[in-house]
XYZ file of C-alpha atoms in Angstrom:
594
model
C 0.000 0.000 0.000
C 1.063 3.383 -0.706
C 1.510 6.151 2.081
C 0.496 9.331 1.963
C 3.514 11.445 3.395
C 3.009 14.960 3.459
C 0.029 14.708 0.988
C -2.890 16.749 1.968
C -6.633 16.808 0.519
C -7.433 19.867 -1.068
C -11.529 19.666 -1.839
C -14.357 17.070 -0.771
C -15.711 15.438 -4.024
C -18.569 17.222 -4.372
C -16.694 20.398 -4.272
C -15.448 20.871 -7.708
C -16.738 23.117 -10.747
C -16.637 25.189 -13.707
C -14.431 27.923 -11.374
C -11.850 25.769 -10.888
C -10.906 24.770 -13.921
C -7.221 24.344 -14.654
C -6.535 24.606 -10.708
C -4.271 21.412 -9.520
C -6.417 19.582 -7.256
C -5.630 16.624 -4.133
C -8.776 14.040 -3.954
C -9.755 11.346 -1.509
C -11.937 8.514 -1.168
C -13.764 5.369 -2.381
C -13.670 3.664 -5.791
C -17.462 4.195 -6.627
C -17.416 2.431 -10.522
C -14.592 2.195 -12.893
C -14.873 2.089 -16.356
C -12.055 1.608 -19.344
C -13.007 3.592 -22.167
C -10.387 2.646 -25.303
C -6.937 3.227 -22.914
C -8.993 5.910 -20.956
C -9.476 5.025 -17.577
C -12.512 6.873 -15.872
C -13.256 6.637 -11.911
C -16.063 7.100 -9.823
C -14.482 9.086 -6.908
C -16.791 9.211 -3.565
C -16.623 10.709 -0.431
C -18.806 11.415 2.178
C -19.909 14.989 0.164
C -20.104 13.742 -3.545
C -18.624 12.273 -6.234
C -15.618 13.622 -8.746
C -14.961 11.872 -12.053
C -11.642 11.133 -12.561
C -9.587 10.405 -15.505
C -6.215 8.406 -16.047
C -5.112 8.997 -19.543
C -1.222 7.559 -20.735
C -0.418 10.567 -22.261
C -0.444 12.523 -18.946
C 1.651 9.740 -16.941
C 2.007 6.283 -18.403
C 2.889 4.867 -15.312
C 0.061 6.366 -13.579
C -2.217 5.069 -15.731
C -1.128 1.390 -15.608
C -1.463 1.390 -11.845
C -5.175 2.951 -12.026
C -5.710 -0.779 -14.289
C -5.808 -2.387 -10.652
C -8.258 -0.219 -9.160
C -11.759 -2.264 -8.047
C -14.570 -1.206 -6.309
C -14.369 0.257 -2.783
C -10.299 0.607 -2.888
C -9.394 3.435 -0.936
C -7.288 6.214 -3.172
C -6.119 9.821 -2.862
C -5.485 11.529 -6.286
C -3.911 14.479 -7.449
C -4.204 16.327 -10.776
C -5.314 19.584 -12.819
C -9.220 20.114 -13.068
C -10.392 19.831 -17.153
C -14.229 21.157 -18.238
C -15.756 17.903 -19.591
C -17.039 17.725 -23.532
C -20.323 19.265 -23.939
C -22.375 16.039 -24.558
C -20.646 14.340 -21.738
C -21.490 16.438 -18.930
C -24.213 15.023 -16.270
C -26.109 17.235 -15.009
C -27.481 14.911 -12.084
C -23.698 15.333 -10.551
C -22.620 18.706 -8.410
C -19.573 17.690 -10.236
C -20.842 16.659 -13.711
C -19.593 19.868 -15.858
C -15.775 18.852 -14.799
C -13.087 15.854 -14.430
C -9.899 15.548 -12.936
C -7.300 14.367 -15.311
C -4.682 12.291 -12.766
C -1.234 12.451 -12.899
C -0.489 11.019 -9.219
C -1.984 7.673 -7.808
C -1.954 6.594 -4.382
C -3.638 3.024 -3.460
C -4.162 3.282 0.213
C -6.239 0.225 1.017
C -7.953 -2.392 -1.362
C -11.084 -4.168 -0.707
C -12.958 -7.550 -1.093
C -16.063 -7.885 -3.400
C -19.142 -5.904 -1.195
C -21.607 -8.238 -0.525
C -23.653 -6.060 -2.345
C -23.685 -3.300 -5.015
C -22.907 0.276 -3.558
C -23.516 1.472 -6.829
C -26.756 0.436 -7.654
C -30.778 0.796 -6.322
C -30.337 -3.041 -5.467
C -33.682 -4.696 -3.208
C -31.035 -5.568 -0.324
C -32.291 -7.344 2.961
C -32.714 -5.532 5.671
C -30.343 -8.284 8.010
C -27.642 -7.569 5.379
C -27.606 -4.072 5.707
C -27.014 -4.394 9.126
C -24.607 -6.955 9.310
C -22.534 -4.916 6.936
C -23.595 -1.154 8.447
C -20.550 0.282 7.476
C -20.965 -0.621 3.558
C -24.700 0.221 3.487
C -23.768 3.656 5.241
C -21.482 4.529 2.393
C -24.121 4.709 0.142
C -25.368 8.439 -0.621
C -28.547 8.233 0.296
C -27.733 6.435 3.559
C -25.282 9.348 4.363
C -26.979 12.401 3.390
C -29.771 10.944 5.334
C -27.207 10.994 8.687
C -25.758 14.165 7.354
C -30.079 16.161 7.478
C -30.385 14.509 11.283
C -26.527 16.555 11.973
C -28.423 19.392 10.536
C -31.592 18.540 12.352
C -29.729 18.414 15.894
C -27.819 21.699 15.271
C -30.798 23.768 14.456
C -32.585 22.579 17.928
C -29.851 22.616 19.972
C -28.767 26.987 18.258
C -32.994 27.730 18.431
C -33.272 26.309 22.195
C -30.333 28.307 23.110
C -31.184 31.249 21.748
C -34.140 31.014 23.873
C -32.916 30.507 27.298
C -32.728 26.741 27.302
C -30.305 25.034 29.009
C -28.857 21.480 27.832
C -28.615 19.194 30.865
C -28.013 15.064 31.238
C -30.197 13.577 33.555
C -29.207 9.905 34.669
C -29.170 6.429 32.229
C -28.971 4.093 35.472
C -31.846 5.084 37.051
C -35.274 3.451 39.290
C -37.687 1.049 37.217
C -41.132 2.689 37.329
C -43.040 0.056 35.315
C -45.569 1.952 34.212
C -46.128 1.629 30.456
C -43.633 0.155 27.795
C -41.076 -2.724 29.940
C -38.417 -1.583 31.593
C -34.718 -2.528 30.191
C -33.069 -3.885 33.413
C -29.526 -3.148 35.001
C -28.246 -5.561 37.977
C -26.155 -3.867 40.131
C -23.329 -5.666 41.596
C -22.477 -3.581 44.434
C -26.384 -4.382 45.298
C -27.165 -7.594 45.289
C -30.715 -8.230 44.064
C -31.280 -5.082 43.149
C -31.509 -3.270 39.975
C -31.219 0.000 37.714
C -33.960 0.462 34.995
C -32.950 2.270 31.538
C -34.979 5.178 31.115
C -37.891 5.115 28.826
C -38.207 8.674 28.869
C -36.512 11.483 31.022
C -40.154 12.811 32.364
C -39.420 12.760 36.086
C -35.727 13.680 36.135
C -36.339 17.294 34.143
C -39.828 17.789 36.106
C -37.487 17.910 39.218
C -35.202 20.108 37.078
C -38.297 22.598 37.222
C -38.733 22.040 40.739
C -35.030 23.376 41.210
C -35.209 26.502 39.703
C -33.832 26.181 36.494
C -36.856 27.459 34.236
C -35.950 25.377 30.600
C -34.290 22.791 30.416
C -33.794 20.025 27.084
C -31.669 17.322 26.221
C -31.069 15.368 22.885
C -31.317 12.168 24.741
C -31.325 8.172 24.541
C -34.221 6.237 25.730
C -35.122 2.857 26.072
C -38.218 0.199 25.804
C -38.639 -3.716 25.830
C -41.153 -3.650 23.155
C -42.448 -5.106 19.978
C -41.271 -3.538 17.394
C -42.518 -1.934 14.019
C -40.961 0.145 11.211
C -41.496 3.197 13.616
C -40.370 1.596 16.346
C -36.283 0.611 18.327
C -35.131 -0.275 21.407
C -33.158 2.563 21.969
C -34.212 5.745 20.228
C -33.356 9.199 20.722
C -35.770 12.205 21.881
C -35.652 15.607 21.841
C -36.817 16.708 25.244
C -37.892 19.509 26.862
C -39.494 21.163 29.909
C -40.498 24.658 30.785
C -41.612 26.386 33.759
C -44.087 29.548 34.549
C -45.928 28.312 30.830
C -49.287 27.161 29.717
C -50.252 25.183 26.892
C -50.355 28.378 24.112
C -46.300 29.420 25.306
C -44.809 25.756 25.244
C -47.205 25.025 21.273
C -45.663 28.923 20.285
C -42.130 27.651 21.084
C -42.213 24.613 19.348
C -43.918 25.701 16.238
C -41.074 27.838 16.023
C -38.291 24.795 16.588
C -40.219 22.751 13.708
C -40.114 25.784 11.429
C -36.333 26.308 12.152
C -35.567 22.825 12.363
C -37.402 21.955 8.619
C -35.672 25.332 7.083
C -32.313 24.667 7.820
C -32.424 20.843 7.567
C -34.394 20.831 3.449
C -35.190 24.758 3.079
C -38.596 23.921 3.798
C -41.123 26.484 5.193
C -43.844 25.104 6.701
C -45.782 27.557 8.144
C -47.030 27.872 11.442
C -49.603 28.085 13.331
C -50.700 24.855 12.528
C -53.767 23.813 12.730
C -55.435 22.153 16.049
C -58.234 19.546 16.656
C -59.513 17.777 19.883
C -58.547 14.460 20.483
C -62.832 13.981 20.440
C -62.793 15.894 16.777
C -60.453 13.648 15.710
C -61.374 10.641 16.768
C -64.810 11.152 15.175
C -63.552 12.776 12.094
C -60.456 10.485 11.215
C -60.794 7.577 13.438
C -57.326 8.169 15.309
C -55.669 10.335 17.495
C -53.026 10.398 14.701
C -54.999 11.970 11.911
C -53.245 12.462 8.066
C -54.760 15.035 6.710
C -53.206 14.951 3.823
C -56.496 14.689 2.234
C -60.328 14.131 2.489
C -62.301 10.545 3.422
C -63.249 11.534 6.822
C -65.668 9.821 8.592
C -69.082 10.856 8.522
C -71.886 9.341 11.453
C -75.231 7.951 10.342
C -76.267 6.520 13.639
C -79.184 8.628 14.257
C -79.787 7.457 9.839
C -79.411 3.640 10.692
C -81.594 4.015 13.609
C -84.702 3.564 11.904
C -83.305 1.025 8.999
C -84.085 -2.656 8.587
C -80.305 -4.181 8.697
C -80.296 -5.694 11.420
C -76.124 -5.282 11.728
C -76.732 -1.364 12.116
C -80.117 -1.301 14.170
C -77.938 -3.595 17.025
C -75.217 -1.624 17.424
C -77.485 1.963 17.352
C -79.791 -0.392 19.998
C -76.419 -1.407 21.865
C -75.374 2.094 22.312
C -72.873 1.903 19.746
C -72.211 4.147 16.231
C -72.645 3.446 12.413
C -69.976 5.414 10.671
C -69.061 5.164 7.186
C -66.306 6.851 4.770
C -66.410 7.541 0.828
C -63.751 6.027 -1.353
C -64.219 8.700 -4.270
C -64.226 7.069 -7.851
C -63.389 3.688 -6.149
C -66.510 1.856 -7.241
C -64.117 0.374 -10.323
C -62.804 -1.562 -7.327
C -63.313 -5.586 -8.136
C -64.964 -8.633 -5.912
C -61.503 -9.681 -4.998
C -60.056 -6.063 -3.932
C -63.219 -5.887 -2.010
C -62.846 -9.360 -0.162
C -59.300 -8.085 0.685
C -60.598 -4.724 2.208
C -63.189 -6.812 4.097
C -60.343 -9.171 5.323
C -57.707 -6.188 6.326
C -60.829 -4.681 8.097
C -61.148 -7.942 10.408
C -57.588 -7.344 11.564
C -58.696 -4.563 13.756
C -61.914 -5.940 15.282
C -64.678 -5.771 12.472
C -67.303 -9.124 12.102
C -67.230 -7.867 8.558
C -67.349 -4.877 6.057
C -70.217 -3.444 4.194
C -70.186 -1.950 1.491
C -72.123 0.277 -1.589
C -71.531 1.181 -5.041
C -73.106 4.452 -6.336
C -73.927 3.151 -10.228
C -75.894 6.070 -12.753
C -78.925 7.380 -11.049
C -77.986 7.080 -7.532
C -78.625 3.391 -7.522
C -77.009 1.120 -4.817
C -74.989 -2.274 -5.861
C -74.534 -3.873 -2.467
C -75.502 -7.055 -0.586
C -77.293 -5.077 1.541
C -79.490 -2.294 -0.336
C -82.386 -4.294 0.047
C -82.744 -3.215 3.929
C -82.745 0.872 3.289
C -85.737 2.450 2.142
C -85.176 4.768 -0.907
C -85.270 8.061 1.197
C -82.841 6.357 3.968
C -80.696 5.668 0.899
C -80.634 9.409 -0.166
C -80.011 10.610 2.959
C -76.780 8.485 3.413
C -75.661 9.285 -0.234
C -76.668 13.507 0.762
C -74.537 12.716 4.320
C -71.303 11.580 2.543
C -71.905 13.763 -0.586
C -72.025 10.115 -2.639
C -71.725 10.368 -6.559
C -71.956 8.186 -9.404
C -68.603 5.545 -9.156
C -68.423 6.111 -5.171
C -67.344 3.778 -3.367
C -68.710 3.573 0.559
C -67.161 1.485 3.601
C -69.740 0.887 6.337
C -68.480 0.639 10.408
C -71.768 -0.670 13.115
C -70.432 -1.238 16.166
C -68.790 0.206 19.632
C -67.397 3.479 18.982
C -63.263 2.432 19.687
C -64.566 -0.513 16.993
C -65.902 1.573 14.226
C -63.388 4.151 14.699
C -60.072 1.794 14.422
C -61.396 -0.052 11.775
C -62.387 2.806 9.479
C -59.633 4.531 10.316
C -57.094 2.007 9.373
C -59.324 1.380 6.401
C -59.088 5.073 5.502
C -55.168 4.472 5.272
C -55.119 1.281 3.470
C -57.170 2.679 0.595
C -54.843 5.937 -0.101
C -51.807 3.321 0.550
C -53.810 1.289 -2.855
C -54.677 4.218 -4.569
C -50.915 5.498 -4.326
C -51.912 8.921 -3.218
C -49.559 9.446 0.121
C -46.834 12.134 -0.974
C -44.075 12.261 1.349
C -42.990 15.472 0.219
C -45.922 17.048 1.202
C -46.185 18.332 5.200
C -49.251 18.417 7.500
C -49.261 19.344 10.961
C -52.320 19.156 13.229
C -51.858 19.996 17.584
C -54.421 17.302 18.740
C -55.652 18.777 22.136
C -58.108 18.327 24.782
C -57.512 14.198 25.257
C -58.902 12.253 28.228
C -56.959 12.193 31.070
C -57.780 8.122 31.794
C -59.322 5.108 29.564
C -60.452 1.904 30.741
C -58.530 -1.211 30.235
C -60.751 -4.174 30.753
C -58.031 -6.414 30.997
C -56.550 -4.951 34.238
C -59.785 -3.439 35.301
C -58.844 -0.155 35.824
C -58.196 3.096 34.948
C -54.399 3.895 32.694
C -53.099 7.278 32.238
C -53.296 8.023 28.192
C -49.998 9.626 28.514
C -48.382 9.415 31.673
C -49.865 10.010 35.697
C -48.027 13.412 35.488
C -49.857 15.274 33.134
C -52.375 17.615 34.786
C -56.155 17.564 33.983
C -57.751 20.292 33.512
C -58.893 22.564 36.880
C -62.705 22.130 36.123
C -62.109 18.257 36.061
C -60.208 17.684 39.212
C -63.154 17.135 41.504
C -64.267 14.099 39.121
C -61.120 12.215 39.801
C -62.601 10.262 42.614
C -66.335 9.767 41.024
C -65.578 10.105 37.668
C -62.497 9.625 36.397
C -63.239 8.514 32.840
C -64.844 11.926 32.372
C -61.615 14.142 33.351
C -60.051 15.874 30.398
C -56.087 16.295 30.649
C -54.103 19.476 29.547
C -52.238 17.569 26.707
C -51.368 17.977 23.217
C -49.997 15.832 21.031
C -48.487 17.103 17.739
C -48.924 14.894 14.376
C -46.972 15.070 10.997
C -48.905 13.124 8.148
C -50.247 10.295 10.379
C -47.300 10.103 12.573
C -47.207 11.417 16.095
C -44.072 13.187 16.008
C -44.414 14.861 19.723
C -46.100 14.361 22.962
C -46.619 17.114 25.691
C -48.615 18.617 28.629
C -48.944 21.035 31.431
C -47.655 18.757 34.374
C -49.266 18.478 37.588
C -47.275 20.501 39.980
C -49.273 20.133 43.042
C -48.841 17.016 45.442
C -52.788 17.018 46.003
C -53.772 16.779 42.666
C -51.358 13.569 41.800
C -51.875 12.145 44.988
C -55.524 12.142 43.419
C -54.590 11.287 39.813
C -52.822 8.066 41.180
C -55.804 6.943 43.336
C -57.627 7.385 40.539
C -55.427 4.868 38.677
C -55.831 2.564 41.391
C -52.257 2.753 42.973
C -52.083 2.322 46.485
C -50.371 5.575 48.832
C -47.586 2.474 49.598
C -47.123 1.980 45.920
C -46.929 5.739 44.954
C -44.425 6.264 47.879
C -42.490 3.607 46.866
C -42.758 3.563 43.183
C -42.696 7.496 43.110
C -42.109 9.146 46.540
C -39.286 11.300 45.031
C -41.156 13.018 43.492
C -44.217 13.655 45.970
C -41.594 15.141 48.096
C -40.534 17.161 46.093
C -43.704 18.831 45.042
C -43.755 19.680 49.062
C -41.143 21.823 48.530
C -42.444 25.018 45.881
C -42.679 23.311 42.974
C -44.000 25.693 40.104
C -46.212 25.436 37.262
C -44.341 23.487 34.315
C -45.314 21.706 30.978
C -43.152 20.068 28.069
C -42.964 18.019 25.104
C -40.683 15.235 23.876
C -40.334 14.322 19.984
C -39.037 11.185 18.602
C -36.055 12.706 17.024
C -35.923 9.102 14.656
C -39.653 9.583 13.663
C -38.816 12.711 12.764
C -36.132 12.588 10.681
C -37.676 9.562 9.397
C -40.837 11.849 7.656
C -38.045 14.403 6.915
C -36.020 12.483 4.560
C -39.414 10.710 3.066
C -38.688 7.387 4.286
C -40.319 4.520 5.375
C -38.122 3.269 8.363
C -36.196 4.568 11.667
C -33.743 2.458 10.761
C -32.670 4.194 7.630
C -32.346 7.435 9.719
C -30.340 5.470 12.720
C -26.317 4.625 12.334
C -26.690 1.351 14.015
C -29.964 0.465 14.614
C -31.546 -2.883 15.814
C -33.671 -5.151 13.543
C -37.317 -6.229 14.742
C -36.190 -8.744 16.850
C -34.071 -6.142 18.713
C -30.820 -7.522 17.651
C -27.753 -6.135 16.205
C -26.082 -8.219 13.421
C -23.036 -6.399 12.880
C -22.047 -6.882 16.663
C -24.367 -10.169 17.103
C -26.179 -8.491 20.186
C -27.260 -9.419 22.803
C -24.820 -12.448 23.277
C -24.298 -14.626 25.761
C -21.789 -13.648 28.780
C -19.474 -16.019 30.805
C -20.861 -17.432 34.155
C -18.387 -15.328 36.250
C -19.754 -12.041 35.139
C -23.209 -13.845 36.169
C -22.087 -14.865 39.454
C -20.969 -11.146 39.964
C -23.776 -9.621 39.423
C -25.312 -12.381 41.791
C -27.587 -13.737 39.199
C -27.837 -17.145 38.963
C -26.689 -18.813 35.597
C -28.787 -21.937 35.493
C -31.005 -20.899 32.905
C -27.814 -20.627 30.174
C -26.930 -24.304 30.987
């Protein structure tokens, strides 16, 4: 291999143009593609900015040019030569670079390379376990950098706006108390300790609450949590938030502040203005509306109710759930009623992954006639009065929901996604914000039998609901606001309760014992004794974010080294098994590995 000596780069390979023509140049990087053209050897050159063509030609250095016949993919080079404006016809206009070429007249080889295990050069389908296993080849492809390159850009715009505004950046702990309270907890055994253990933090919600309590106003951190969870697309192990807390705030200051963060963060990241305020809906308006508390609204389809409509039909389907106390809801599929049998059978069998017993269904044919299995059970004014409710026309396609409300609602919502996601009309490049307010403080989990905070037991409900904490808690409305980017909750916020009254009474409510808070949370009690002030935050899922920002389709494409869906690591092959002295250490017994 060659060395370098006192060689020093000159430009990045994405630097180069018309301006610098005939200036003598010093170029570093990767072996993208070679290609010998008649004697005329042309390269590929990448970096982590670009890519330079360069040329080795005979006539310029002979010797040169005979070494550049070794060259392969992925061999690590440094160059030097004079910068030449390329022929006319064979500039590329998709490069930074394409109008010029570097004609070589010094080669130095300064690593080689085995074959990738796959193309770096090409749009290649490329499985997502050998991507990992080979992170550091997938992250040399362009896309995979610039995308690591717009979450730099991302971080540096939050951290200069938050500063500018009085923030300060503080760590709170990693080792810190398991509060199992949501998501599982990742778990630490301490060996000074026996039988007792550290939790990873799933979020830093306590820590910069007591930050507030302490005087120090705002507070945010670009910080790693962690959940034991299933995992989707969306979803890791470890992921990163940006948090933040505020004191002496309501809900209008701490939406005004981030609007502006978002703004910053999407003009300096892609140049991208996108225009606060945004708009804001109640988590009931939504729900009704959309079906989810994570509304795209990106376009139309909304949900439309006909209970009081079905009331009085004959199908039997609707009449029980109106008579049950539930809703009929139904959506229009504009200009979907080309859609076959088949697709139709595959809607109905998506829908019964969410809870439906099945999915009806009406075309609008000429006239304002009705194919559908059941048309027979509405009466022809019952029939207009549906097609006048969802504004039906002729090649309409409508998607019927009878049953509880949370039913109905999931179904046609995720219905409402599916059929843009087949009708190819999500575009990533567009940007829609919507603040959904007002949620309920508590719902019901029939499983456990009791109440569960929607967010977490911190967040304060609002003044006028306190009092129905201990007769009716599933009434109480909470002071949070969640904000949503195309379908995706991005962020997650509320005015916290700052009083140790009012979560004393939030956490009866939830059926936790005053031993249980104490010991689970009496930190924190306490320190609400002591002058705690009125505070609120948000956190954002910096991963989601960037995830929308760069229009893709996975955290993991927005992550260095992420985890795959089994929450393993291929490139390191983590988690691994660990000898049965570090076991015995941490005074856990290693039976189980035997």
């Amino acid at each position: 291999m060659d060395s370098l000596g006192t060689m020093r780069r000159t430009h990045h390979c994405n630097e180069l143009g018309i301006g610098h023509v005939g200036e003598k140049v010093i170029l570093m990087g990767w072996v993208l593609r070679r290609r010998d053209h008649g004697g005329v050897i042309f390269i590929d050159l990448r970096d982590r900015e670009g890519i330079t063509q360069v040329v080795f030609n005979p006539e310029i250095n002979p010797a040169v040019h005979e070494k550049a016949h070794r060259l392969r993919s992925e061999w690590v080079i440094a160059v030097s030569g004079v910068v030449d404006p390329r022929p006319g016809d064979m500039a590329n206009p998709k490069l930074a670079t394409g109008e010029i070429e570097v004609l070589i007249d010094q080669l130095f080889i300064l690593n080689t390379s085995e074959t990738p295990p796959f193309p770096l050069d090409e749009d290649k389908e490329v499985s997502d376990g050998l991507r990992l296993q080979y992170r550091y080849l997938d992250l040399r492809k362009p896309e995979m950098t610039a995308n690591l390159i717009a979450r730099h850009r991302a971080v540096q715009s939050i951290r200069g706006y938050l500063n500018a505004r009085g923030f300060l950046d503080i760590e709170t702990p990693m080792l810190t108390k398991s509060t199992p309270e949501g998501a599982r907890d990742y778990l630490v055994p301490s060996r000074v300790n026996p039988g007792r253990f550290f939790a990873l933090p799933q979020s830093p919600q306590l820590f910069k609450q007591l930050l507030m309590v302490a005087g120090l106003d705002r507070y945010y951190q670009i910080v790693k949590c962690f959940r034991d969870e299933d995992l989707r697309a969306d979803r890791q192990p470890e992921f990163t938030q940006i948090d933040m807390e505020l004191s002496f705030v309501d809900e209008e200051q701490v939406i005004e502040i981030v609007e502006g963060m978002i703004d910053a963060l999407f003009r300096e990241t892609i140049g991208r203005d996108v225009q606060p305020p945004f708009k804001r809906i109640s988590y009931d308006e939504a729900m009704s509306r959309y079906g989810t508390d994570r509304p795209d609204t990106r376009f139309a389809m909304e949900l439309v109710d006909l209970t009081e409509i079905a009331a009085g039909c004959e199908f039997k389907v609707f009449r029980s759930a109106v008579d049950g106390g539930g809703t009929v809801r139904a959506l229009n599929a504009k200009g979907c009623g080309r859609f076959t049998r088949k697709e139709l059978d595959d809607l109905t069998d998506y829908a019964l992954q969410f809870g439906a017993k099945g999915l009806a269904w009406v075309k609008i044919k000429e006239g304002g006639e009705w194919q559908s299995p059941i048309a027979k059970f509405f009466s022809a004014e019952e029939r207009q009065r549906i097609a006048a409710a969802l504004d039906a026309q002729v090649d309409d396609l409508l998607f019927f929901g009878a049953d509880k409300n949370a039913t109905v609602f999931q179904v046609l919502g995720e219905l409402r996604i599916e059929l843009v996601r087949r009708l190819d009309l999500l575009d990533a490049t567009v940007f829609r914000f919507v603040w959904v307010t007002d949620f309920p403080l508590l719902a019901y989990d029939d499983k456990e039998k009791r109440f569960q905070a929607l967010h977490h037991p911190f967040t304060a409900p609002r003044d006028e609901d306190i009092e129905k904490l201990a007769t009716d808690p599933g009434a109480v409305y909470s002071r949070a606001y969640d904000l949503v980017l195309n379908g995706t909750e991005i962020g997650g916020g509320s005015i916290r309760i700052h009083q140790r009254d009012v979560q004393m009474k939030v956490l009866q409510a939830l059926s936790i014992s005053d031993d249980e808070a104490r010991e689970k949370f009496g930190f924190l009690l306490r320190a609400l004794e002591f002058g705690a002030p009125p505070h609120g935050g948000i956190a954002f899922g910096l991963d989601r974010l960037m995830m929308l920002i760069t229009g893709g389709d996975s955290i993991r494409n927005v992550i260095a080294f992420p985890k795959t869906q089994k929450a393993t690591c291929p490139l390191t092959d983590a988690p691994d098994k660990v000898a049965r002295r570090q076991l015995t250490e941490l005074h856990i017994r290693p039976d189980w590995q035997e």
